[in-house]
Short mmCIF file of C-alpha atoms and ligand atoms in Angstrom, two decimals:
data_model
loop_
_atom_site.label_atom_id
_atom_site.label_comp_id
_atom_site.label_asym_id
_atom_site.label_seq_id
_atom_site.Cartn_x
_atom_site.Cartn_y
_atom_site.Cartn_z
CA MET A 19 0.00 0.00 0.00
CA PRO A 20 2.15 2.91 -1.23
CA ALA A 21 1.88 6.33 0.42
CA ILE A 22 -0.50 8.74 -1.32
CA GLN A 23 1.23 11.93 -0.25
CA THR A 24 4.35 13.32 -1.91
CA ALA A 25 7.54 13.78 0.10
CA GLN A 26 7.01 17.55 -0.10
CA GLN A 27 3.54 17.25 1.46
CA ILE A 28 4.84 14.96 4.18
CA LEU A 29 7.70 17.28 5.01
CA ASP A 30 5.31 20.23 5.26
CA GLN A 31 3.22 18.24 7.74
CA VAL A 32 5.93 16.70 9.90
CA PHE A 33 8.63 19.37 9.98
CA LEU A 34 7.59 21.20 13.15
CA ASP A 35 6.85 17.96 14.98
CA MET A 36 10.23 16.43 14.04
CA ARG A 37 12.01 19.65 14.95
CA ALA A 38 10.38 19.59 18.40
CA LYS A 39 11.22 15.91 19.01
CA LEU A 40 14.84 16.31 17.89
CA LEU A 41 15.22 19.34 20.18
CA GLU A 42 13.92 17.24 23.08
CA VAL A 43 16.56 14.60 22.35
CA ALA A 44 19.31 17.24 22.03
CA ALA A 45 18.30 18.92 25.29
CA SER A 46 18.13 15.56 27.11
CA LEU A 47 21.66 14.69 25.92
CA ASP A 48 22.92 18.10 27.11
CA ARG A 49 21.21 17.62 30.48
CA LEU A 50 22.87 14.22 30.89
CA ASP A 51 26.29 15.63 29.97
CA ARG A 52 26.25 18.55 32.36
CA ALA A 53 24.87 16.61 35.35
CA PRO A 54 27.20 15.26 38.08
CA GLY A 55 28.28 11.69 37.30
CA ALA A 56 28.08 12.12 33.52
CA GLU A 57 31.23 9.97 33.03
CA ALA A 58 29.73 7.01 34.88
CA VAL A 59 26.55 7.18 32.79
CA ALA A 60 28.65 7.10 29.64
CA ASN A 61 29.18 3.37 30.31
CA ASP A 62 25.52 2.67 30.99
CA GLN A 63 24.22 0.33 28.26
CA ARG A 64 21.13 2.50 27.80
CA ARG A 65 23.25 5.59 27.17
CA GLN A 66 25.38 3.65 24.70
CA ARG A 67 22.31 2.41 22.86
CA ILE A 68 21.04 5.96 22.55
CA GLN A 69 24.37 6.92 21.00
CA LYS A 70 24.02 4.05 18.53
CA THR A 71 20.51 5.20 17.54
CA LEU A 72 22.01 8.51 16.40
CA GLU A 73 24.14 6.60 13.89
CA ILE A 74 21.09 4.68 12.69
CA LEU A 75 19.14 7.92 12.26
CA ALA A 76 21.98 9.35 10.16
CA SER A 77 21.94 6.31 7.84
CA GLN A 78 19.90 6.01 4.63
CA SER A 79 18.58 2.53 5.38
CA GLY A 80 14.83 3.05 4.92
CA ASN A 81 14.05 0.88 7.97
CA ARG A 82 15.44 3.06 10.75
CA ALA A 83 12.43 2.50 13.03
CA GLU A 84 12.81 -1.28 12.77
CA GLN A 85 16.56 -1.02 13.46
CA LEU A 86 15.96 1.14 16.53
CA GLN A 87 13.42 -1.35 17.82
CA LEU A 88 15.88 -4.22 17.39
CA LEU A 89 18.62 -2.21 19.10
CA PHE A 90 16.37 -1.86 22.16
CA SER A 91 15.43 -5.57 22.14
CA ASP A 92 16.72 -8.59 24.08
CA THR A 93 18.46 -11.17 21.92
CA TYR A 94 16.52 -14.21 20.77
CA ASP A 95 18.11 -17.66 20.78
CA GLU A 96 16.37 -20.01 18.37
CA LYS A 97 17.50 -23.02 20.40
CA TRP A 98 15.46 -22.02 23.46
CA GLN A 99 13.96 -24.86 25.49
CA ARG A 100 10.38 -25.44 24.21
CA PRO A 101 7.62 -26.61 26.61
CA GLY A 102 7.19 -30.33 27.39
CA VAL A 103 6.63 -33.14 24.96
CA ARG A 104 3.20 -33.16 23.41
CA ALA A 105 0.77 -35.72 24.81
CA MET B 92 -17.46 6.09 10.27
CA TYR B 93 -18.48 2.88 12.02
CA TYR B 94 -15.54 1.06 13.59
CA ILE B 95 -14.70 -1.97 15.74
CA ASP B 96 -12.22 -1.91 18.62
CA PRO B 97 -10.91 -5.51 18.57
CA HIS B 98 -8.99 -5.23 21.86
CA ILE B 99 -10.17 -3.23 24.84
CA HIS B 100 -10.59 -4.01 28.56
CA MET B 101 -13.96 -2.51 29.39
CA VAL B 102 -14.07 -3.96 32.92
CA SER B 103 -11.64 -1.18 33.80
CA ARG B 104 -13.44 1.58 31.89
CA THR B 105 -16.39 3.71 32.87
CA THR B 106 -19.87 3.98 31.40
CA ASP B 107 -18.80 7.42 30.11
CA ASP B 108 -16.16 5.65 28.01
CA TYR B 109 -18.79 3.33 26.53
CA GLU B 110 -20.89 6.37 25.63
CA ARG B 111 -17.98 8.29 24.15
CA MET B 112 -16.94 5.29 22.05
CA ALA B 113 -20.51 4.83 20.78
CA ARG B 114 -20.70 8.50 19.83
CA MET B 115 -17.44 8.19 17.89
CA GLY B 116 -18.82 5.31 15.82
CA CYS B 117 -17.82 2.19 17.72
CA VAL B 118 -20.36 -0.56 16.94
CA ALA B 119 -18.54 -3.61 18.32
CA MET B 120 -15.61 -4.45 20.56
CA SER B 121 -13.79 -7.51 21.75
CA GLU B 122 -12.43 -7.81 25.26
CA PRO B 123 -9.64 -10.31 25.95
CA ALA B 124 -9.22 -11.61 29.49
CA PHE B 125 -6.18 -9.99 31.09
CA TRP B 126 -4.39 -9.03 34.30
CA ALA B 127 -6.42 -7.09 36.87
CA GLY B 128 -3.47 -5.00 38.08
CA PHE B 129 -2.90 -7.43 40.94
CA ASP B 130 -2.58 -11.23 41.05
CA ARG B 131 -5.80 -13.09 41.78
CA GLY B 132 -5.72 -15.72 44.51
CA SER B 133 -8.05 -18.45 43.35
CA VAL B 134 -9.90 -19.99 40.47
CA GLU B 135 -13.16 -18.58 41.88
CA SER B 136 -11.91 -15.04 41.17
CA PHE B 137 -11.53 -16.06 37.55
CA ARG B 138 -14.98 -17.63 37.47
CA ASP B 139 -16.45 -14.31 38.60
CA TYR B 140 -14.30 -12.44 36.08
CA PHE B 141 -15.48 -14.70 33.23
CA ARG B 142 -19.09 -14.09 34.32
CA GLN B 143 -18.40 -10.37 34.19
CA LEU B 144 -16.99 -10.75 30.66
CA THR B 145 -19.80 -12.97 29.37
CA GLU B 146 -22.84 -11.61 31.24
CA PHE B 147 -22.30 -8.14 32.63
CA GLU B 148 -20.14 -6.29 30.06
CA PRO B 149 -22.35 -7.31 27.10
CA LYS B 150 -25.27 -5.60 28.91
CA ARG B 151 -23.29 -2.43 29.62
CA ALA B 152 -22.23 -2.31 25.97
CA ALA B 153 -25.73 -3.03 24.65
CA ALA B 154 -27.06 -0.08 26.66
CA VAL B 155 -25.18 2.24 24.29
CA GLY B 156 -25.76 0.11 21.18
CA ILE B 157 -22.33 -1.59 21.07
CA GLN B 158 -21.94 -5.34 20.53
CA HIS B 159 -19.54 -6.87 23.04
CA PHE B 160 -17.40 -9.97 22.39
CA THR B 161 -14.79 -11.58 24.61
CA TRP B 162 -11.87 -14.01 24.94
CA LEU B 163 -11.03 -16.24 27.91
CA CYS B 164 -7.74 -17.32 29.51
CA ILE B 165 -5.39 -16.68 32.40
CA ASN B 166 -2.95 -13.98 31.31
CA ALA B 167 0.81 -14.43 31.00
CA LYS B 168 1.62 -12.41 34.13
CA GLU B 169 -0.35 -14.78 36.34
CA ALA B 170 0.90 -17.82 34.43
CA GLU B 171 3.91 -17.88 36.75
CA ASN B 172 1.48 -19.59 39.14
CA VAL B 173 1.29 -22.84 37.19
CA SER B 174 -1.14 -24.70 39.46
CA LEU B 175 -3.65 -21.82 39.47
CA SER B 176 -3.24 -21.50 35.70
CA ARG B 177 -4.12 -25.17 35.25
CA GLU B 178 -7.23 -24.81 37.41
CA VAL B 179 -8.34 -21.83 35.28
CA ILE B 180 -7.65 -23.63 32.00
CA ALA B 181 -9.72 -26.58 33.24
CA MET B 182 -12.59 -24.22 34.11
CA ILE B 183 -12.68 -22.24 30.81
CA PRO B 184 -14.84 -24.81 28.93
CA GLU B 185 -17.73 -24.00 31.30
CA PHE B 186 -17.95 -20.65 29.47
CA LEU B 187 -17.26 -21.71 25.90
CA ASP B 188 -20.92 -21.86 24.95
CA LYS B 189 -21.62 -18.26 26.02
CA PRO B 190 -22.77 -16.38 22.91
CA ASN B 191 -20.19 -13.55 23.05
CA VAL B 192 -17.07 -15.73 23.42
CA LEU B 193 -14.80 -15.61 20.35
CA GLY B 194 -12.02 -17.85 21.58
CA ILE B 195 -8.98 -18.21 23.84
CA GLY B 196 -7.02 -15.04 24.68
CA GLU B 197 -5.12 -12.96 25.32
CA ILE B 198 -2.60 -15.70 25.97
CA GLY B 199 1.09 -15.09 25.40
CA LEU B 200 4.31 -14.20 27.10
CA ASN B 201 5.24 -11.34 29.42
CA LYS B 202 8.82 -11.86 30.66
CA ASN B 203 9.46 -14.84 28.36
CA THR B 204 9.85 -17.32 31.23
CA LYS B 205 9.65 -21.10 31.19
CA ASN B 206 6.36 -21.14 33.13
CA GLU B 207 4.78 -18.59 30.80
CA ALA B 208 5.78 -20.69 27.78
CA GLN B 209 4.40 -23.83 29.42
CA ILE B 210 1.02 -22.21 30.16
CA PHE B 211 0.88 -20.64 26.69
CA TRP B 212 1.35 -24.10 25.24
CA GLU B 213 -1.40 -25.57 27.47
CA HIS B 214 -3.83 -22.83 26.38
CA MET B 215 -2.93 -23.61 22.78
CA GLU B 216 -3.81 -27.26 23.42
CA LEU B 217 -7.18 -26.20 24.83
CA ALA B 218 -7.91 -23.99 21.81
CA LEU B 219 -7.03 -26.81 19.43
CA LYS B 220 -9.10 -29.35 21.33
CA THR B 221 -12.15 -27.07 21.41
CA ASP B 222 -11.62 -25.60 17.92
CA GLU B 223 -11.41 -21.99 19.17
CA LEU B 224 -9.75 -18.91 17.68
CA ILE B 225 -6.60 -17.69 19.48
CA LEU B 226 -5.70 -14.10 20.41
CA ILE B 227 -2.10 -13.57 21.48
CA HIS B 228 -0.51 -10.88 23.64
CA THR B 229 3.16 -10.18 22.87
CA PRO B 230 5.47 -8.73 25.56
CA HIS B 231 6.39 -5.11 26.10
CA LEU B 232 9.54 -3.16 25.21
CA ALA B 233 12.85 -5.10 25.34
CA ASP B 234 11.06 -8.45 25.72
CA LYS B 235 8.84 -8.04 22.66
CA TYR B 236 11.05 -9.27 19.84
CA LYS B 237 12.32 -12.35 21.68
CA GLY B 238 8.84 -13.17 23.03
CA THR B 239 7.18 -12.82 19.63
CA ARG B 240 9.77 -15.15 18.09
CA MET B 241 9.21 -17.69 20.90
CA ILE B 242 5.44 -17.54 20.43
CA VAL B 243 5.73 -18.05 16.68
CA ASP B 244 8.10 -20.99 17.31
CA MET B 245 5.51 -22.68 19.52
CA LEU B 246 2.73 -22.08 16.97
CA LEU B 247 4.80 -23.40 14.08
CA ASP B 248 5.86 -26.45 16.10
CA ASP B 249 2.27 -27.66 16.00
CA PRO B 250 1.00 -28.64 12.54
CA ARG B 251 -2.60 -28.50 13.78
CA ILE B 252 -2.41 -24.70 14.13
CA LYS B 253 -4.12 -22.88 11.27
CA PRO B 254 -2.39 -19.46 11.02
CA GLU B 255 -5.52 -17.72 9.73
CA ARG B 256 -7.24 -18.60 13.05
CA VAL B 257 -4.57 -16.89 15.16
CA LEU B 258 -4.18 -13.15 15.86
CA ILE B 259 -0.82 -11.89 17.14
CA ASP B 260 -1.34 -8.60 18.94
CA HIS B 261 0.76 -5.55 19.86
CA VAL B 262 3.04 -5.89 16.82
CA GLU B 263 5.43 -3.05 15.99
CA GLU B 264 8.02 -2.33 13.30
CA HIS B 265 10.33 -5.19 14.34
CA THR B 266 7.69 -7.88 14.91
CA VAL B 267 5.03 -7.26 12.27
CA LYS B 268 6.82 -9.40 9.68
CA VAL B 269 7.57 -12.15 12.21
CA ALA B 270 3.78 -12.55 12.55
CA ARG B 271 2.72 -11.99 8.95
CA ASP B 272 5.39 -14.02 7.18
CA HIS B 273 3.72 -17.17 8.47
CA GLY B 274 0.16 -16.12 7.63
CA PHE B 275 -1.00 -15.08 11.11
CA TRP B 276 -3.32 -12.13 11.57
CA CYS B 277 -1.79 -9.24 13.46
CA ALA B 278 -2.90 -6.14 15.34
CA MET B 279 -1.27 -2.91 16.40
CA THR B 280 -2.03 -1.24 19.69
CA LEU B 281 -2.28 2.54 19.81
CA TYR B 282 -0.83 3.66 23.14
CA PRO B 283 0.20 7.13 24.24
CA VAL B 284 3.84 6.27 25.11
CA THR B 285 4.72 2.60 24.56
CA LYS B 286 3.62 0.46 21.58
CA CYS B 287 2.41 2.36 18.47
CA THR B 288 1.25 5.88 17.69
CA PRO B 289 -1.42 6.36 14.99
CA SER B 290 1.18 7.73 12.56
CA ARG B 291 3.56 4.79 13.06
CA ALA B 292 0.66 2.37 12.71
CA VAL B 293 -0.28 3.89 9.34
CA ASP B 294 3.41 3.77 8.32
CA ILE B 295 3.43 0.04 9.09
CA ILE B 296 0.25 -0.49 7.03
CA GLU B 297 1.89 1.40 4.16
CA MET B 298 4.92 -0.88 4.40
CA VAL B 299 3.26 -4.30 4.84
CA GLY B 300 -0.17 -3.76 3.26
CA ASP B 301 -3.68 -3.74 4.71
CA ASP B 302 -4.52 -7.46 4.60
CA LYS B 303 -4.90 -9.42 7.85
CA ILE B 304 -4.07 -6.41 9.97
CA MET B 305 -6.13 -4.36 12.45
CA VAL B 306 -5.68 -1.70 15.11
CA ASN B 307 -6.94 -1.41 18.67
CA SER B 308 -6.80 0.85 21.70
CA ALA B 309 -6.11 -1.92 24.26
CA GLY B 310 -7.69 0.55 26.67
CA ASP B 311 -7.35 -0.66 30.26
CA TRP B 312 -6.73 0.70 33.77
CA GLY B 313 -3.29 2.08 32.80
CA PRO B 314 -2.44 5.09 30.63
CA SER B 315 -4.45 4.38 27.48
CA ASN B 316 -7.02 6.01 25.26
CA PRO B 317 -10.30 4.16 24.58
CA THR B 318 -10.95 6.28 21.48
CA ALA B 319 -7.54 5.66 19.89
CA VAL B 320 -9.00 3.87 16.84
CA PRO B 321 -10.77 7.06 15.66
CA ASP B 322 -7.37 8.79 15.98
CA LEU B 323 -6.03 6.33 13.41
CA VAL B 324 -9.05 7.00 11.17
CA GLN B 325 -8.14 10.71 11.32
CA GLU B 326 -4.48 10.02 10.51
CA MET B 327 -5.46 7.94 7.45
CA ARG B 328 -7.85 10.67 6.29
CA ARG B 329 -5.12 13.28 6.74
CA ARG B 330 -2.90 11.23 4.44
CA GLY B 331 -5.60 11.06 1.78
CA TYR B 332 -6.83 7.46 2.06
CA SER B 333 -10.33 6.71 0.80
CA GLU B 334 -13.09 5.89 3.30
CA ALA B 335 -13.20 2.35 1.87
CA LYS B 336 -9.49 1.83 2.56
CA ILE B 337 -9.90 3.08 6.13
CA LYS B 338 -13.00 0.94 6.69
CA LYS B 339 -11.08 -2.16 5.64
CA VAL B 340 -8.62 -1.67 8.52
CA VAL B 341 -11.01 -0.58 11.29
CA TYR B 342 -14.13 -2.58 10.36
CA ASP B 343 -13.89 -5.17 7.58
CA ASN B 344 -10.68 -6.84 8.79
CA PRO B 345 -11.75 -7.46 12.41
CA LEU B 346 -15.09 -8.78 11.10
CA GLU B 347 -13.33 -11.15 8.70
CA PHE B 348 -11.24 -12.56 11.54
CA PHE B 349 -14.10 -12.81 14.06
CA ARG B 350 -16.42 -14.49 11.53
CA GLN B 351 -14.30 -17.62 11.81
CA SER B 352 -15.63 -18.14 15.33
CA LYS B 353 -18.51 -20.63 15.27
CA ARG B 354 -20.56 -18.49 17.69
CA PHE B 355 -19.94 -15.08 16.12
CA LYS B 356 -23.20 -13.31 15.29
CA PHE B 357 -22.92 -9.71 14.18
CA LYS B 358 -25.75 -7.28 13.55
CA ASP B 359 -24.54 -4.96 10.80
CA PRO B 360 -25.58 -1.46 11.88
CA ALA B 361 -25.61 -0.14 8.30
ZN1 LIG C 55 -4.88 -6.44 26.51
#
């Protein structure tokens, strides 16, 4: 089901919203950096994942949302122990 | 536009919510059994809950002209208590001839534990034995991808499972294909902070198509919005979709899935 709107129309609609959300992210990063204990947080896995999302956002992959979701997900092991033998 | 909310927990909503939903065009809803916000102590609590879902809520809904359907199970959070879960599973058949029951749900995983998987599998056995539809809850946040994969593994392990009779709920960008690639139905939940927003839900529909997919509010006692489905209708209109395209997602698709239930009787309001 392809999008009906042109990229120009979409940009006109989402620009202010994206600008606001990106500013929130920028301000949150600044707040983290200037707070006491910023160095310790730098090693927190959550902080590192946020850093990685910025690289994903800068890529041209076309599935950035999916990649972000996977970055924030636990790993799946296909050999997990299935429930008991069927009767 | 008439719409159906295929996943909402009306036991934790007010009569005002019923009225507001009716005014916004809701003509039918389905209410899966879920967690009450605290763990229940005995099978009798579940018996009362199932009576509420099959006797009381349909009357509240009918008072505002909405048709109420439901699903029965013990949810994944309480599945850690395996003995209680087995008592509940054994009791469910008492309610399977109630006219508004669509099947077994929302079963699934929460923290992806061994006990949860075991009880999921026992619910699946019950649904197969009684020839019921299955509605599946997938976990939240970091647990979602792994849990969805585990659920799909268990479904695919059993050749008796017919994918078109199973709905995998709360899918997002990273799990929608896991569900759809094997022919299962899927649903997106529109939540204010976690899960999907209306715009991301429409993005997903644009990417995977509008077959075998639906949207719901999953309104409950937590932060949620019982009129989230009309928000999606608005988002699709804003993007220029025809009323017929929108109706397919919020009305025709849930009906097509529900119609597979042997008890499903729907009065078309049109
Ligand atoms: Zn639910």
